[in-house]
Short mmCIF file of C-alpha atoms in Angstrom, two decimals:
data_model
loop_
_atom_site.label_atom_id
_atom_site.label_comp_id
_atom_site.label_asym_id
_atom_site.label_seq_id
_atom_site.Cartn_x
_atom_site.Cartn_y
_atom_site.Cartn_z
CA UNK D 28 -144.29 76.10 -61.93
CA UNK D 29 -144.45 72.07 -61.00
CA UNK D 30 -146.55 71.72 -64.16
CA UNK D 31 -143.77 72.62 -66.51
CA UNK D 32 -143.19 70.25 -69.27
CA UNK D 33 -139.76 69.60 -70.21
CA UNK D 34 -138.32 66.98 -72.57
CA UNK D 35 -135.99 64.18 -71.55
CA UNK D 36 -133.19 66.00 -72.91
CA UNK D 37 -134.27 69.13 -71.86
CA UNK D 38 -133.77 67.55 -68.38
CA UNK D 39 -130.26 65.96 -69.13
CA UNK D 40 -129.06 69.21 -70.22
CA UNK D 41 -130.08 71.32 -67.10
CA UNK D 42 -129.17 68.37 -64.75
CA UNK D 43 -125.45 67.95 -66.40
CA UNK D 44 -124.84 71.68 -66.61
CA UNK D 45 -125.63 71.85 -62.76
CA UNK D 46 -123.00 69.06 -61.71
CA UNK D 47 -120.52 71.03 -63.65
CA UNK D 48 -121.67 74.42 -61.63
CA UNK D 49 -122.68 76.38 -64.70
CA UNK D 50 -126.64 77.10 -65.34
CA UNK D 51 -128.61 77.58 -68.14
CA UNK D 52 -129.26 81.08 -67.84
CA UNK D 53 -125.13 81.25 -66.72
CA UNK D 54 -125.55 81.43 -62.99
CA UNK D 55 -123.16 79.74 -60.47
CA UNK D 56 -125.13 77.28 -57.87
CA UNK D 57 -125.38 80.33 -55.33
CA UNK D 58 -126.65 82.98 -57.59
CA UNK D 59 -129.75 84.79 -57.50
CA UNK D 60 -131.78 86.60 -60.58
CA UNK D 61 -131.26 90.39 -60.22
CA UNK D 62 -134.33 92.18 -57.79
CA UNK D 63 -136.00 95.09 -57.51
CA UNK D 64 -137.08 96.50 -53.72
CA UNK D 65 -138.75 99.72 -52.58
CA UNK D 66 -139.34 100.74 -49.32
CA UNK D 67 -142.10 103.12 -47.26
CA UNK D 68 -144.46 101.71 -49.74
CA UNK D 69 -148.02 101.64 -47.36
CA UNK D 70 -148.78 105.12 -46.06
CA UNK D 71 -150.49 103.56 -43.25
CA UNK D 72 -147.74 100.90 -42.28
CA UNK D 73 -145.22 101.52 -39.67
CA UNK D 74 -143.11 99.85 -42.11
CA UNK D 75 -143.36 98.52 -45.58
CA UNK D 76 -141.67 97.46 -48.49
CA UNK D 77 -141.68 95.44 -51.75
CA UNK D 78 -140.03 93.12 -53.57
CA UNK D 79 -139.66 91.66 -57.08
CA UNK D 80 -137.59 88.73 -57.78
CA UNK D 81 -138.47 87.60 -61.51
CA UNK D 82 -142.02 86.82 -61.15
CA UNK D 83 -142.62 86.55 -57.64
CA UNK D 84 -144.21 89.75 -56.58
CA UNK D 85 -144.40 90.76 -52.27
CA UNK D 86 -145.37 93.37 -50.43
CA UNK D 87 -144.87 93.15 -46.48
CA UNK D 88 -146.25 95.76 -44.15
CA UNK D 89 -145.76 96.23 -40.38
CA UNK D 90 -147.99 97.51 -37.57
CA UNK D 91 -147.20 98.43 -34.02
CA UNK D 92 -149.85 97.83 -31.32
CA UNK D 93 -149.26 98.55 -27.58
CA UNK D 94 -149.72 95.17 -25.52
CA UNK D 95 -149.27 92.90 -22.39
CA UNK D 96 -146.45 90.98 -22.49
CA UNK D 97 -146.14 87.06 -21.70
CA UNK D 98 -145.64 86.39 -18.10
CA UNK D 99 -143.34 84.29 -18.88
CA UNK D 100 -141.12 86.91 -20.98
CA UNK D 101 -141.79 90.19 -19.35
CA UNK D 102 -139.25 91.66 -20.86
CA UNK D 103 -139.59 91.10 -24.39
CA UNK D 104 -142.18 92.11 -26.84
CA UNK D 105 -144.21 90.53 -29.22
CA UNK D 106 -143.93 89.64 -33.04
CA UNK D 107 -146.58 87.47 -35.03
CA UNK D 108 -146.79 86.83 -38.95
CA UNK D 109 -149.72 86.43 -41.41
CA UNK D 110 -149.64 85.35 -45.10
CA UNK D 111 -152.28 85.92 -47.43
CA UNK D 112 -151.54 84.68 -50.91
CA UNK D 113 -154.00 86.70 -53.32
CA UNK D 114 -156.37 84.61 -55.87
CA UNK D 115 -154.67 86.36 -58.39
CA UNK D 116 -151.08 85.18 -57.95
CA UNK D 117 -151.38 81.81 -59.51
CA UNK D 118 -154.22 79.59 -60.44
CA UNK D 119 -153.25 77.27 -57.83
CA UNK D 120 -154.29 79.90 -55.07
CA UNK D 121 -158.23 80.27 -56.56
CA UNK D 122 -160.53 79.55 -53.57
CA UNK D 123 -158.54 78.14 -50.78
CA UNK D 124 -155.38 76.79 -52.43
CA UNK D 125 -153.27 79.33 -51.00
CA UNK D 126 -154.01 78.60 -47.34
CA UNK D 127 -151.59 75.47 -46.87
CA UNK D 128 -148.52 77.44 -48.65
CA UNK D 129 -149.72 80.71 -46.33
CA UNK D 130 -149.27 78.76 -43.20
CA UNK D 131 -146.10 76.80 -44.08
CA UNK D 132 -144.55 80.16 -44.69
CA UNK D 133 -145.10 81.92 -41.43
CA UNK D 134 -144.34 78.56 -39.47
CA UNK D 135 -140.98 79.06 -41.28
CA UNK D 136 -141.02 82.73 -40.53
CA UNK D 137 -142.17 81.93 -36.43
CA UNK D 138 -139.27 79.08 -36.33
CA UNK D 139 -136.31 81.38 -37.78
CA UNK D 140 -137.73 84.19 -35.23
CA UNK D 141 -137.30 81.77 -32.21
CA UNK D 142 -133.84 82.43 -31.37
CA UNK D 143 -133.01 85.55 -29.12
CA UNK D 144 -129.94 86.15 -31.49
CA UNK D 145 -132.34 86.31 -34.53
CA UNK D 146 -134.43 88.92 -33.62
CA UNK D 147 -134.08 90.32 -29.78
CA UNK D 148 -137.24 91.08 -28.77
CA UNK D 149 -136.02 93.10 -25.41
CA UNK D 150 -136.29 96.15 -27.91
CA UNK D 151 -140.05 96.01 -28.01
CA UNK D 152 -140.16 96.31 -24.19
CA UNK D 153 -141.72 99.58 -22.87
CA UNK D 154 -141.95 98.89 -19.17
CA UNK D 155 -141.26 95.13 -17.81
CA UNK D 156 -143.81 93.14 -17.22
CA UNK D 157 -146.63 95.70 -18.06
CA UNK D 158 -146.50 96.81 -21.39
CA UNK D 159 -144.64 96.24 -24.67
CA UNK D 160 -144.57 96.76 -28.63
CA UNK D 161 -146.38 94.08 -30.50
CA UNK D 162 -145.71 94.02 -34.59
CA UNK D 163 -148.12 92.72 -37.05
CA UNK D 164 -145.65 91.86 -40.08
CA UNK D 165 -148.53 91.30 -42.92
CA UNK D 166 -147.25 89.35 -46.00
CA UNK D 167 -149.18 89.48 -49.29
CA UNK D 168 -147.96 87.26 -52.12
CA UNK D 169 -149.32 89.60 -55.17
CA UNK D 170 -147.45 86.95 -57.62
CA UNK D 171 -146.08 83.59 -57.39
CA UNK D 172 -143.58 82.98 -59.61
CA UNK D 173 -141.40 80.48 -57.11
CA UNK D 174 -138.60 80.88 -54.49
CA UNK D 175 -141.35 82.58 -52.12
CA UNK D 176 -139.39 82.19 -48.84
CA UNK D 177 -136.02 83.53 -50.00
CA UNK D 178 -138.82 86.46 -51.72
CA UNK D 179 -140.93 86.79 -48.26
CA UNK D 180 -137.92 86.62 -45.98
CA UNK D 181 -135.83 89.47 -47.84
CA UNK D 182 -139.02 91.82 -47.95
CA UNK D 183 -139.81 90.95 -43.80
CA UNK D 184 -136.19 92.29 -43.33
CA UNK D 185 -136.39 95.60 -45.42
CA UNK D 186 -139.90 95.83 -43.80
CA UNK D 187 -138.10 95.91 -40.53
CA UNK D 188 -135.99 98.00 -41.39
CA UNK D 189 -138.25 100.62 -41.97
CA UNK D 190 -140.67 100.04 -39.23
CA UNK D 191 -140.33 102.96 -37.33
CA UNK D 192 -141.20 102.62 -33.19
CA UNK D 193 -142.54 105.50 -31.53
CA UNK D 194 -141.05 106.81 -28.37
CA UNK D 195 -143.11 107.00 -25.22
CA UNK D 196 -142.93 107.47 -21.68
CA UNK D 197 -144.54 105.21 -19.08
CA UNK D 198 -145.20 105.15 -15.62
CA UNK D 199 -147.15 103.15 -12.95
CA UNK D 200 -149.85 104.56 -11.35
CA UNK D 201 -151.78 103.89 -8.26
CA UNK D 202 -153.79 101.15 -8.59
CA UNK D 203 -150.82 99.31 -10.40
CA UNK D 204 -152.17 100.97 -14.12
CA UNK D 205 -150.04 101.86 -16.44
CA UNK D 206 -149.61 105.60 -17.98
CA UNK D 207 -148.59 106.00 -21.14
CA UNK D 208 -147.58 109.08 -23.09
CA UNK D 209 -146.50 109.05 -26.68
CA UNK D 210 -145.28 112.41 -28.49
CA UNK D 211 -147.96 113.92 -31.11
CA UNK D 212 -144.89 114.18 -33.61
CA UNK D 213 -144.99 111.25 -36.10
CA UNK D 214 -141.39 111.53 -36.71
CA UNK D 215 -140.67 111.49 -33.07
CA UNK D 216 -139.50 107.79 -33.26
CA UNK D 217 -136.59 105.18 -33.28
CA UNK D 218 -135.56 102.21 -35.84
CA UNK D 219 -135.32 98.68 -34.97
CA UNK D 220 -131.91 96.67 -34.54
CA UNK D 221 -132.59 94.37 -37.48
CA UNK D 222 -128.82 93.38 -38.44
CA UNK D 223 -129.29 89.47 -36.92
CA UNK D 224 -132.69 88.90 -38.21
CA UNK D 225 -132.57 85.73 -40.57
CA UNK D 226 -132.72 85.09 -44.23
CA UNK D 227 -134.66 82.12 -45.78
CA UNK D 228 -133.01 80.41 -48.23
CA UNK D 229 -134.27 77.72 -50.42
CA UNK D 230 -131.66 74.81 -52.19
CA UNK D 231 -133.33 72.73 -54.68
CA UNK D 232 -131.73 69.15 -55.16
CA UNK D 233 -130.78 68.44 -58.40
CA UNK D 234 -128.76 65.32 -58.96
CA UNK D 235 -126.22 65.51 -56.49
CA UNK D 236 -125.79 68.99 -56.08
CA UNK D 237 -127.96 71.79 -54.60
CA UNK D 238 -129.06 75.09 -56.31
CA UNK D 239 -130.16 78.66 -54.94
CA UNK D 240 -133.13 80.39 -56.81
CA UNK D 241 -134.16 77.92 -59.07
CA UNK D 242 -135.76 78.89 -62.83
CA UNK D 243 -139.13 77.10 -63.33
CA UNK D 244 -137.64 74.41 -65.89
CA UNK D 245 -134.68 73.73 -62.70
CA UNK D 246 -137.96 73.05 -60.39
CA UNK D 247 -139.05 70.38 -62.41
CA UNK D 248 -135.80 68.43 -62.61
CA UNK D 249 -135.93 68.64 -58.49
CA UNK D 250 -137.91 66.46 -56.56
CA UNK D 251 -136.93 67.95 -52.81
CA UNK D 252 -135.91 71.01 -51.65
CA UNK D 253 -134.37 72.66 -48.38
CA UNK D 254 -134.95 75.72 -46.95
CA UNK D 255 -132.52 76.94 -43.76
CA UNK D 256 -132.88 80.13 -41.66
CA UNK D 257 -129.38 82.15 -41.51
CA UNK D 258 -129.06 85.13 -38.99
CA UNK D 259 -127.86 87.84 -40.69
CA UNK D 260 -124.91 90.21 -39.53
CA UNK D 261 -125.30 93.35 -38.29
CA UNK D 262 -122.18 95.05 -39.74
CA UNK D 263 -123.99 95.19 -43.39
CA UNK D 264 -126.64 97.42 -41.96
CA UNK D 265 -124.33 99.99 -40.16
CA UNK D 266 -121.83 102.79 -41.59
CA UNK D 267 -118.66 101.88 -42.19
CA UNK D 268 -117.32 103.99 -39.26
CA UNK D 269 -119.25 101.63 -37.27
CA UNK D 270 -118.74 98.36 -38.36
CA UNK D 271 -115.18 98.01 -38.97
CA UNK D 272 -114.99 96.15 -35.42
CA UNK D 273 -117.57 93.50 -36.35
CA UNK D 274 -116.11 90.29 -38.18
CA UNK D 275 -117.58 88.99 -41.23
CA UNK D 276 -118.21 85.19 -40.90
CA UNK D 277 -121.20 83.44 -42.09
CA UNK D 278 -124.53 83.66 -39.95
CA UNK D 279 -125.44 80.73 -37.90
CA UNK D 280 -128.26 78.71 -39.14
CA UNK D 281 -131.58 78.92 -37.38
CA UNK D 282 -134.10 76.95 -38.74
CA UNK D 283 -133.86 73.79 -41.33
CA UNK D 284 -137.16 72.07 -43.07
CA UNK D 285 -137.64 70.21 -46.27
CA UNK D 286 -140.33 70.09 -49.00
CA UNK D 287 -140.86 67.67 -51.69
CA UNK D 288 -140.74 63.56 -52.15
CA UNK D 289 -137.12 63.05 -52.46
CA UNK D 290 -134.75 62.27 -49.72
CA UNK D 291 -131.60 63.89 -48.85
CA UNK D 292 -127.93 62.34 -47.93
CA UNK D 293 -126.14 63.57 -44.65
CA UNK D 294 -123.01 64.87 -46.72
CA UNK D 295 -125.43 66.70 -49.29
CA UNK D 296 -127.40 67.83 -46.30
CA UNK D 297 -123.92 69.47 -44.89
CA UNK D 298 -123.20 70.81 -47.99
CA UNK D 299 -126.10 72.44 -48.42
CA UNK D 300 -126.47 74.23 -45.17
CA UNK D 301 -122.95 76.04 -46.24
CA UNK D 302 -123.90 77.05 -49.51
CA UNK D 303 -127.49 78.45 -47.93
CA UNK D 304 -124.63 80.53 -45.65
CA UNK D 305 -122.86 81.64 -48.32
CA UNK D 306 -125.67 82.82 -50.27
CA UNK D 307 -127.39 84.47 -47.33
CA UNK D 308 -124.30 86.40 -46.63
CA UNK D 309 -124.24 87.40 -50.34
CA UNK D 310 -127.97 88.28 -50.05
CA UNK D 311 -127.61 90.01 -46.72
CA UNK D 312 -125.06 92.42 -47.58
CA UNK D 313 -126.78 93.17 -50.81
CA UNK D 314 -129.50 94.05 -48.86
CA UNK D 315 -128.07 96.36 -46.23
CA UNK D 316 -126.13 98.16 -48.69
CA UNK D 317 -129.19 98.72 -50.68
CA UNK D 318 -130.89 100.11 -47.13
CA UNK D 319 -128.62 102.19 -46.02
CA UNK D 320 -128.05 103.71 -49.51
CA UNK D 321 -131.82 104.31 -49.80
CA UNK D 322 -131.31 105.68 -45.61
CA UNK D 323 -129.10 108.09 -46.45
CA UNK D 324 -130.57 109.65 -49.81
CA UNK D 325 -134.14 110.07 -47.72
CA UNK D 326 -132.45 111.35 -44.80
CA UNK D 327 -131.12 115.03 -46.63
CA UNK D 328 -135.18 115.57 -47.07
CA UNK D 329 -135.99 118.32 -44.93
CA UNK D 330 -139.48 117.77 -43.44
CA UNK D 331 -141.79 120.68 -44.02
CA UNK D 332 -144.76 121.54 -41.84
CA UNK D 333 -148.30 122.88 -43.28
CA UNK D 334 -151.76 124.56 -42.19
CA UNK D 335 -152.13 127.37 -40.16
CA UNK D 336 -150.74 126.33 -36.90
CA UNK D 337 -146.91 126.89 -36.79
#
């Protein structure tokens, strides 16, 4: 993506258009290209999602495991992120080329999820100080067409929305051992509260302005980009009857980092954060609307039993 060749005239055309808030494909500075989202695509995972943004293709699977909570956080569960860049995604990932990028993306997610307001780990607690759920979020980059951080965060939030946690009964036995009882019914489970899960928004600085979801040509004109983590709003993931009491204000910024060799002035950084909040709000609302619609369509499907044991 960064090796694309542009003439001087093409660069001037792109940069001048962005200064006037008009990009070559007709989008504004906070508009994203169309996306395709599909959930529940991995049968053996507790939750999964696949997202396509232009030429970027992301697959996320979530697995659950019973673990012991940290001594310093006895009431909280655990969540870990693992990113794998497929060698077929882009020639740059051949060999060990994608390891550094995978490490950076996983660190961004960990930092964005670090705040308790971003994702409440208490909902993963089984028995205080004894047992908890641990979530393994596996992210596979199938194709890299730019804007990876934004696409990954959207796919992760959709996969967490699709994740089902089994109902479990826990009791402390003699000797301090914990007895866990899980239901045999795979549908006897609960969903996670992911309304406040943050989204990553990448803003590429071109000239004195920043844009989201840059094309390959726009990335070639940018010397530095800013990635901000913006917490989501629970309102967008509730039914209208439950969400009307919640506010519609922009989310809080939970993480900021920069990529590239350029510099950013304080005024530009402040404007970029506000721009990221506006873009994240639009993304969060659209994602919540799509996930709720899919959930309503699947809720009407009757669960059938097969075999001779009925």
